[in-house]
Amino acid sequence: MKKNILLAAAMMMSFAAFSQDVIERYFKEMNNDEQVTKVSISSKMFELFMHIDSEEADEKELLETVSKLKGMKILIKEEVANGEQLYKSAIKKPNADYEVLMTVEDDDEDLTFFIREENGVIAELVMIAGGKDNFVLLSLIGEIDLNQISKLSKSM
């Protein structure tokens, strides 16, 4: 399941939680933790995708979707004793601006997606995953069209 979560995170990056303060707080809390992998992708990186020429419809859809993203942050903590505890603590953090989009409970890991909408548009997608020995937090910020992301993930 861990590989599936990392694959989902990678797929989101290629197409392309709480509030910025929550993920920023996690980044600060885990800054000196050598077991944590931290990834931060700025809007500039997503802008670079716009310079790719493409004639294929799927690629054009991908570029259109990615062009609306403003950033992504990922925290991955593996081989820890308290992954489930980190997960249970993290899913309690979102304020009333966030709603649960989907949860998956498995013997090995649990996964929850939250969204935050602004004026009827999804402005942030947050994924939290935790298991016996791992914890993953992903925040994708920008104008997010779940239909586009779903369609793109199927084509890939």
PDB file of N, CA and C in Angstrom, residues 12-62:
ATOM      1  N   MET A  12       0.069  12.613  -9.012  1.00  0.00           N
ATOM      2  CA  MET A  12      -0.464  13.962  -8.813  1.00  0.00           C
ATOM      3  C   MET A  12       0.565  15.000  -9.229  1.00  0.00           C
ATOM      4  N   MET A  13       1.826  14.735  -8.916  1.00  0.00           N
ATOM      5  CA  MET A  13       2.871  15.674  -9.317  1.00  0.00           C
ATOM      6  C   MET A  13       2.944  15.754 -10.825  1.00  0.00           C
ATOM      7  N   SER A  14       2.833  14.623 -11.483  1.00  0.00           N
ATOM      8  CA  SER A  14       2.976  14.634 -12.926  1.00  0.00           C
ATOM      9  C   SER A  14       1.796  15.304 -13.601  1.00  0.00           C
ATOM     10  N   PHE A  15       0.622  15.311 -12.973  1.00  0.00           N
ATOM     11  CA  PHE A  15      -0.459  16.047 -13.599  1.00  0.00           C
ATOM     12  C   PHE A  15      -0.589  17.424 -13.013  1.00  0.00           C
ATOM     13  N   ALA A  16      -0.203  17.134 -12.276  1.00  0.00           N
ATOM     14  CA  ALA A  16      -0.540  18.416 -12.051  1.00  0.00           C
ATOM     15  C   ALA A  16       0.013  19.049 -13.129  1.00  0.00           C
ATOM     16  N   ALA A  17      -3.526  21.550   3.977  1.00  0.00           N
ATOM     17  CA  ALA A  17      -3.987  20.942   3.765  1.00  0.00           C
ATOM     18  C   ALA A  17      -4.722  21.727   4.599  1.00  0.00           C
ATOM     19  N   PHE A  18      -4.454  21.028   4.357  1.00  0.00           N
ATOM     20  CA  PHE A  18      -4.978  21.914   5.356  1.00  0.00           C
ATOM     21  C   PHE A  18      -4.511  23.270   4.947  1.00  0.00           C
ATOM     22  N   SER A  19      -4.779  24.242   5.815  1.00  0.00           N
ATOM     23  CA  SER A  19      -4.330  25.548   5.399  1.00  0.00           C
ATOM     24  C   SER A  19      -2.832  25.537   5.334  1.00  0.00           C
ATOM     25  N   GLN A  20      -2.276  26.475   4.583  1.00  0.00           N
ATOM     26  CA  GLN A  20      -0.834  26.550   4.435  1.00  0.00           C
ATOM     27  C   GLN A  20      -0.162  26.492   5.801  1.00  0.00           C
ATOM     28  N   ASP A  21      -0.751  27.092   6.829  1.00  0.00           N
ATOM     29  CA  ASP A  21      -0.058  27.096   8.116  1.00  0.00           C
ATOM     30  C   ASP A  21       0.077  25.682   8.672  1.00  0.00           C
ATOM     31  N   VAL A  22      -0.878  24.810   8.426  1.00  0.00           N
ATOM     32  CA  VAL A  22      -0.792  23.462   8.975  1.00  0.00           C
ATOM     33  C   VAL A  22       0.362  22.712   8.325  1.00  0.00           C
ATOM     34  N   ILE A  23       0.434  22.720   7.005  1.00  0.00           N
ATOM     35  CA  ILE A  23       1.527  21.991   6.356  1.00  0.00           C
ATOM     36  C   ILE A  23       2.858  22.685   6.644  1.00  0.00           C
ATOM     37  N   GLU A  24       2.848  24.007   6.719  1.00  0.00           N
ATOM     38  CA  GLU A  24       4.072  24.724   7.078  1.00  0.00           C
ATOM     39  C   GLU A  24       4.515  24.333   8.485  1.00  0.00           C
ATOM     40  N   ARG A  25       3.567  24.168   9.377  1.00  0.00           N
ATOM     41  CA  ARG A  25       3.902  23.765  10.738  1.00  0.00           C
ATOM     42  C   ARG A  25       4.521  22.368  10.739  1.00  0.00           C
ATOM     43  N   TYR A  26       3.951  21.468   9.951  1.00  0.00           N
ATOM     44  CA  TYR A  26       4.536  20.133   9.841  1.00  0.00           C
ATOM     45  C   TYR A  26       5.954  20.213   9.273  1.00  0.00           C
ATOM     46  N   PHE A  27       6.150  21.054   8.253  1.00  0.00           N
ATOM     47  CA  PHE A  27       7.488  21.219   7.693  1.00  0.00           C
ATOM     48  C   PHE A  27       8.454  21.715   8.763  1.00  0.00           C
ATOM     49  N   LYS A  28       8.023  22.679   9.574  1.00  0.00           N
ATOM     50  CA  LYS A  28       8.892  23.209  10.632  1.00  0.00           C
ATOM     51  C   LYS A  28       9.145  22.168  11.714  1.00  0.00           C
ATOM     52  N   GLU A  29       8.090  21.468  12.143  1.00  0.00           N
ATOM     53  CA  GLU A  29       8.230  20.447  13.179  1.00  0.00           C
ATOM     54  C   GLU A  29       9.175  19.339  12.745  1.00  0.00           C
ATOM     55  N   MET A  30       9.115  18.964  11.487  1.00  0.00           N
ATOM     56  CA  MET A  30       9.894  17.835  11.010  1.00  0.00           C
ATOM     57  C   MET A  30      11.169  18.256  10.285  1.00  0.00           C
ATOM     58  N   ASN A  31      11.481  19.544  10.330  1.00  0.00           N
ATOM     59  CA  ASN A  31      12.621  20.081   9.597  1.00  0.00           C
ATOM     60  C   ASN A  31      13.938  19.383   9.916  1.00  0.00           C
ATOM     61  N   ASN A  32      14.199  19.103  11.166  1.00  0.00           N
ATOM     62  CA  ASN A  32      15.473  18.493  11.564  1.00  0.00           C
ATOM     63  C   ASN A  32      15.399  16.982  11.686  1.00  0.00           C
ATOM     64  N   ASP A  33      14.270  16.407  11.337  1.00  0.00           N
ATOM     65  CA  ASP A  33      14.085  14.970  11.428  1.00  0.00           C
ATOM     66  C   ASP A  33      14.706  14.317  10.188  1.00  0.00           C
ATOM     67  N   GLU A  34      15.763  13.547  10.397  1.00  0.00           N
ATOM     68  CA  GLU A  34      16.476  12.929   9.281  1.00  0.00           C
ATOM     69  C   GLU A  34      15.683  11.802   8.626  1.00  0.00           C
ATOM     70  N   GLN A  35      14.615  11.344   9.258  1.00  0.00           N
ATOM     71  CA  GLN A  35      13.776  10.291   8.678  1.00  0.00           C
ATOM     72  C   GLN A  35      12.728  10.855   7.730  1.00  0.00           C
ATOM     73  N   VAL A  36      12.639  12.163   7.617  1.00  0.00           N
ATOM     74  CA  VAL A  36      11.600  12.796   6.812  1.00  0.00           C
ATOM     75  C   VAL A  36      12.169  13.269   5.480  1.00  0.00           C
ATOM     76  N   THR A  37      11.476  12.891   4.417  1.00  0.00           N
ATOM     77  CA  THR A  37      11.778  13.422   3.092  1.00  0.00           C
ATOM     78  C   THR A  37      10.784  14.548   2.850  1.00  0.00           C
ATOM     79  N   LYS A  38      11.291  15.742   2.531  1.00  0.00           N
ATOM     80  CA  LYS A  38      10.449  16.902   2.283  1.00  0.00           C
ATOM     81  C   LYS A  38      10.611  17.332   0.821  1.00  0.00           C
ATOM     82  N   VAL A  39       9.475  17.507   0.152  1.00  0.00           N
ATOM     83  CA  VAL A  39       9.471  17.948  -1.236  1.00  0.00           C
ATOM     84  C   VAL A  39       8.601  19.189  -1.317  1.00  0.00           C
ATOM     85  N   SER A  40       9.118  20.227  -1.955  1.00  0.00           N
ATOM     86  CA  SER A  40       8.353  21.453  -2.153  1.00  0.00           C
ATOM     87  C   SER A  40       8.506  21.872  -3.608  1.00  0.00           C
ATOM     88  N   ILE A  41       7.387  21.995  -4.300  1.00  0.00           N
ATOM     89  CA  ILE A  41       7.401  22.365  -5.712  1.00  0.00           C
ATOM     90  C   ILE A  41       6.682  23.700  -5.850  1.00  0.00           C
ATOM     91  N   SER A  42       7.364  24.669  -6.425  1.00  0.00           N
ATOM     92  CA  SER A  42       6.799  26.011  -6.549  1.00  0.00           C
ATOM     93  C   SER A  42       5.978  26.149  -7.827  1.00  0.00           C
ATOM     94  N   SER A  43       5.256  27.248  -7.921  1.00  0.00           N
ATOM     95  CA  SER A  43       4.454  27.511  -9.114  1.00  0.00           C
ATOM     96  C   SER A  43       5.342  27.662 -10.346  1.00  0.00           C
ATOM     97  N   LYS A  44       6.577  28.093 -10.142  1.00  0.00           N
ATOM     98  CA  LYS A  44       7.510  28.262 -11.261  1.00  0.00           C
ATOM     99  C   LYS A  44       7.756  26.925 -11.970  1.00  0.00           C
ATOM    100  N   MET A  45       7.859  25.860 -11.182  1.00  0.00           N
ATOM    101  CA  MET A  45       8.067  24.531 -11.769  1.00  0.00           C
ATOM    102  C   MET A  45       6.887  24.147 -12.651  1.00  0.00           C
ATOM    103  N   PHE A  46       5.677  24.429 -12.175  1.00  0.00           N
ATOM    104  CA  PHE A  46       4.497  24.114 -12.980  1.00  0.00           C
ATOM    105  C   PHE A  46       4.437  25.002 -14.222  1.00  0.00           C
ATOM    106  N   GLU A  47       4.909  26.245 -14.113  1.00  0.00           N
ATOM    107  CA  GLU A  47       4.946  27.149 -15.268  1.00  0.00           C
ATOM    108  C   GLU A  47       5.864  26.614 -16.354  1.00  0.00           C
ATOM    109  N   LEU A  48       6.941  25.952 -15.952  1.00  0.00           N
ATOM    110  CA  LEU A  48       7.875  25.403 -16.933  1.00  0.00           C
ATOM    111  C   LEU A  48       7.208  24.386 -17.848  1.00  0.00           C
ATOM    112  N   PHE A  49       6.220  23.671 -17.332  1.00  0.00           N
ATOM    113  CA  PHE A  49       5.497  22.708 -18.159  1.00  0.00           C
ATOM    114  C   PHE A  49       4.773  23.394 -19.313  1.00  0.00           C
ATOM    115  N   MET A  50       4.429  24.651 -19.146  1.00  0.00           N
ATOM    116  CA  MET A  50       3.682  25.363 -20.177  1.00  0.00           C
ATOM    117  C   MET A  50       4.527  25.629 -21.416  1.00  0.00           C
ATOM    118  N   HIS A  51       5.830  25.475 -21.316  1.00  0.00           N
ATOM    119  CA  HIS A  51       6.722  25.703 -22.457  1.00  0.00           C
ATOM    120  C   HIS A  51       6.918  24.450 -23.299  1.00  0.00           C
ATOM    121  N   ILE A  52       6.242  23.390 -22.925  1.00  0.00           N
ATOM    122  CA  ILE A  52       6.336  22.145 -23.682  1.00  0.00           C
ATOM    123  C   ILE A  52       5.314  22.192 -24.820  1.00  0.00           C
ATOM    124  N   ASP A  53       5.785  21.954 -26.025  1.00  0.00           N
ATOM    125  CA  ASP A  53       4.875  21.892 -27.175  1.00  0.00           C
ATOM    126  C   ASP A  53       4.311  20.488 -27.288  1.00  0.00           C
ATOM    127  N   SER A  54       3.021  20.422 -27.526  1.00  0.00           N
ATOM    128  CA  SER A  54       2.387  19.121 -27.663  1.00  0.00           C
ATOM    129  C   SER A  54       1.251  19.203 -28.659  1.00  0.00           C
ATOM    130  N   GLU A  55       1.134  18.141 -29.420  1.00  0.00           N
ATOM    131  CA  GLU A  55       0.037  18.055 -30.379  1.00  0.00           C
ATOM    132  C   GLU A  55      -0.989  17.022 -29.963  1.00  0.00           C
ATOM    133  N   GLU A  56      -0.652  16.177 -28.987  1.00  0.00           N
ATOM    134  CA  GLU A  56      -1.568  15.136 -28.538  1.00  0.00           C
ATOM    135  C   GLU A  56      -2.575  15.700 -27.538  1.00  0.00           C
ATOM    136  N   ALA A  57      -3.822  15.270 -27.659  1.00  0.00           N
ATOM    137  CA  ALA A  57      -4.905  15.791 -26.818  1.00  0.00           C
ATOM    138  C   ALA A  57      -4.663  15.516 -25.336  1.00  0.00           C
ATOM    139  N   ASP A  58      -4.203  14.302 -25.009  1.00  0.00           N
ATOM    140  CA  ASP A  58      -3.952  13.959 -23.604  1.00  0.00           C
ATOM    141  C   ASP A  58      -2.892  14.864 -22.997  1.00  0.00           C
ATOM    142  N   GLU A  59      -1.840  15.119 -23.750  1.00  0.00           N
ATOM    143  CA  GLU A  59      -0.768  15.975 -23.248  1.00  0.00           C
ATOM    144  C   GLU A  59      -1.248  17.415 -23.088  1.00  0.00           C
ATOM    145  N   LYS A  60      -2.079  17.880 -24.005  1.00  0.00           N
ATOM    146  CA  LYS A  60      -2.620  19.239 -23.897  1.00  0.00           C
ATOM    147  C   LYS A  60      -3.483  19.370 -22.645  1.00  0.00           C
ATOM    148  N   GLU A  61      -4.290  18.340 -22.353  1.00  0.00           N
ATOM    149  CA  GLU A  61      -5.114  18.349 -21.140  1.00  0.00           C
ATOM    150  C   GLU A  61      -4.238  18.366 -19.894  1.00  0.00           C
ATOM    151  N   LEU A  62      -3.174  17.582 -19.928  1.00  0.00           N
ATOM    152  CA  LEU A  62      -2.234  17.551 -18.812  1.00  0.00           C
ATOM    153  C   LEU A  62      -1.635  18.933 -18.585  1.00  0.00           C
TER     154      LEU A  62
END
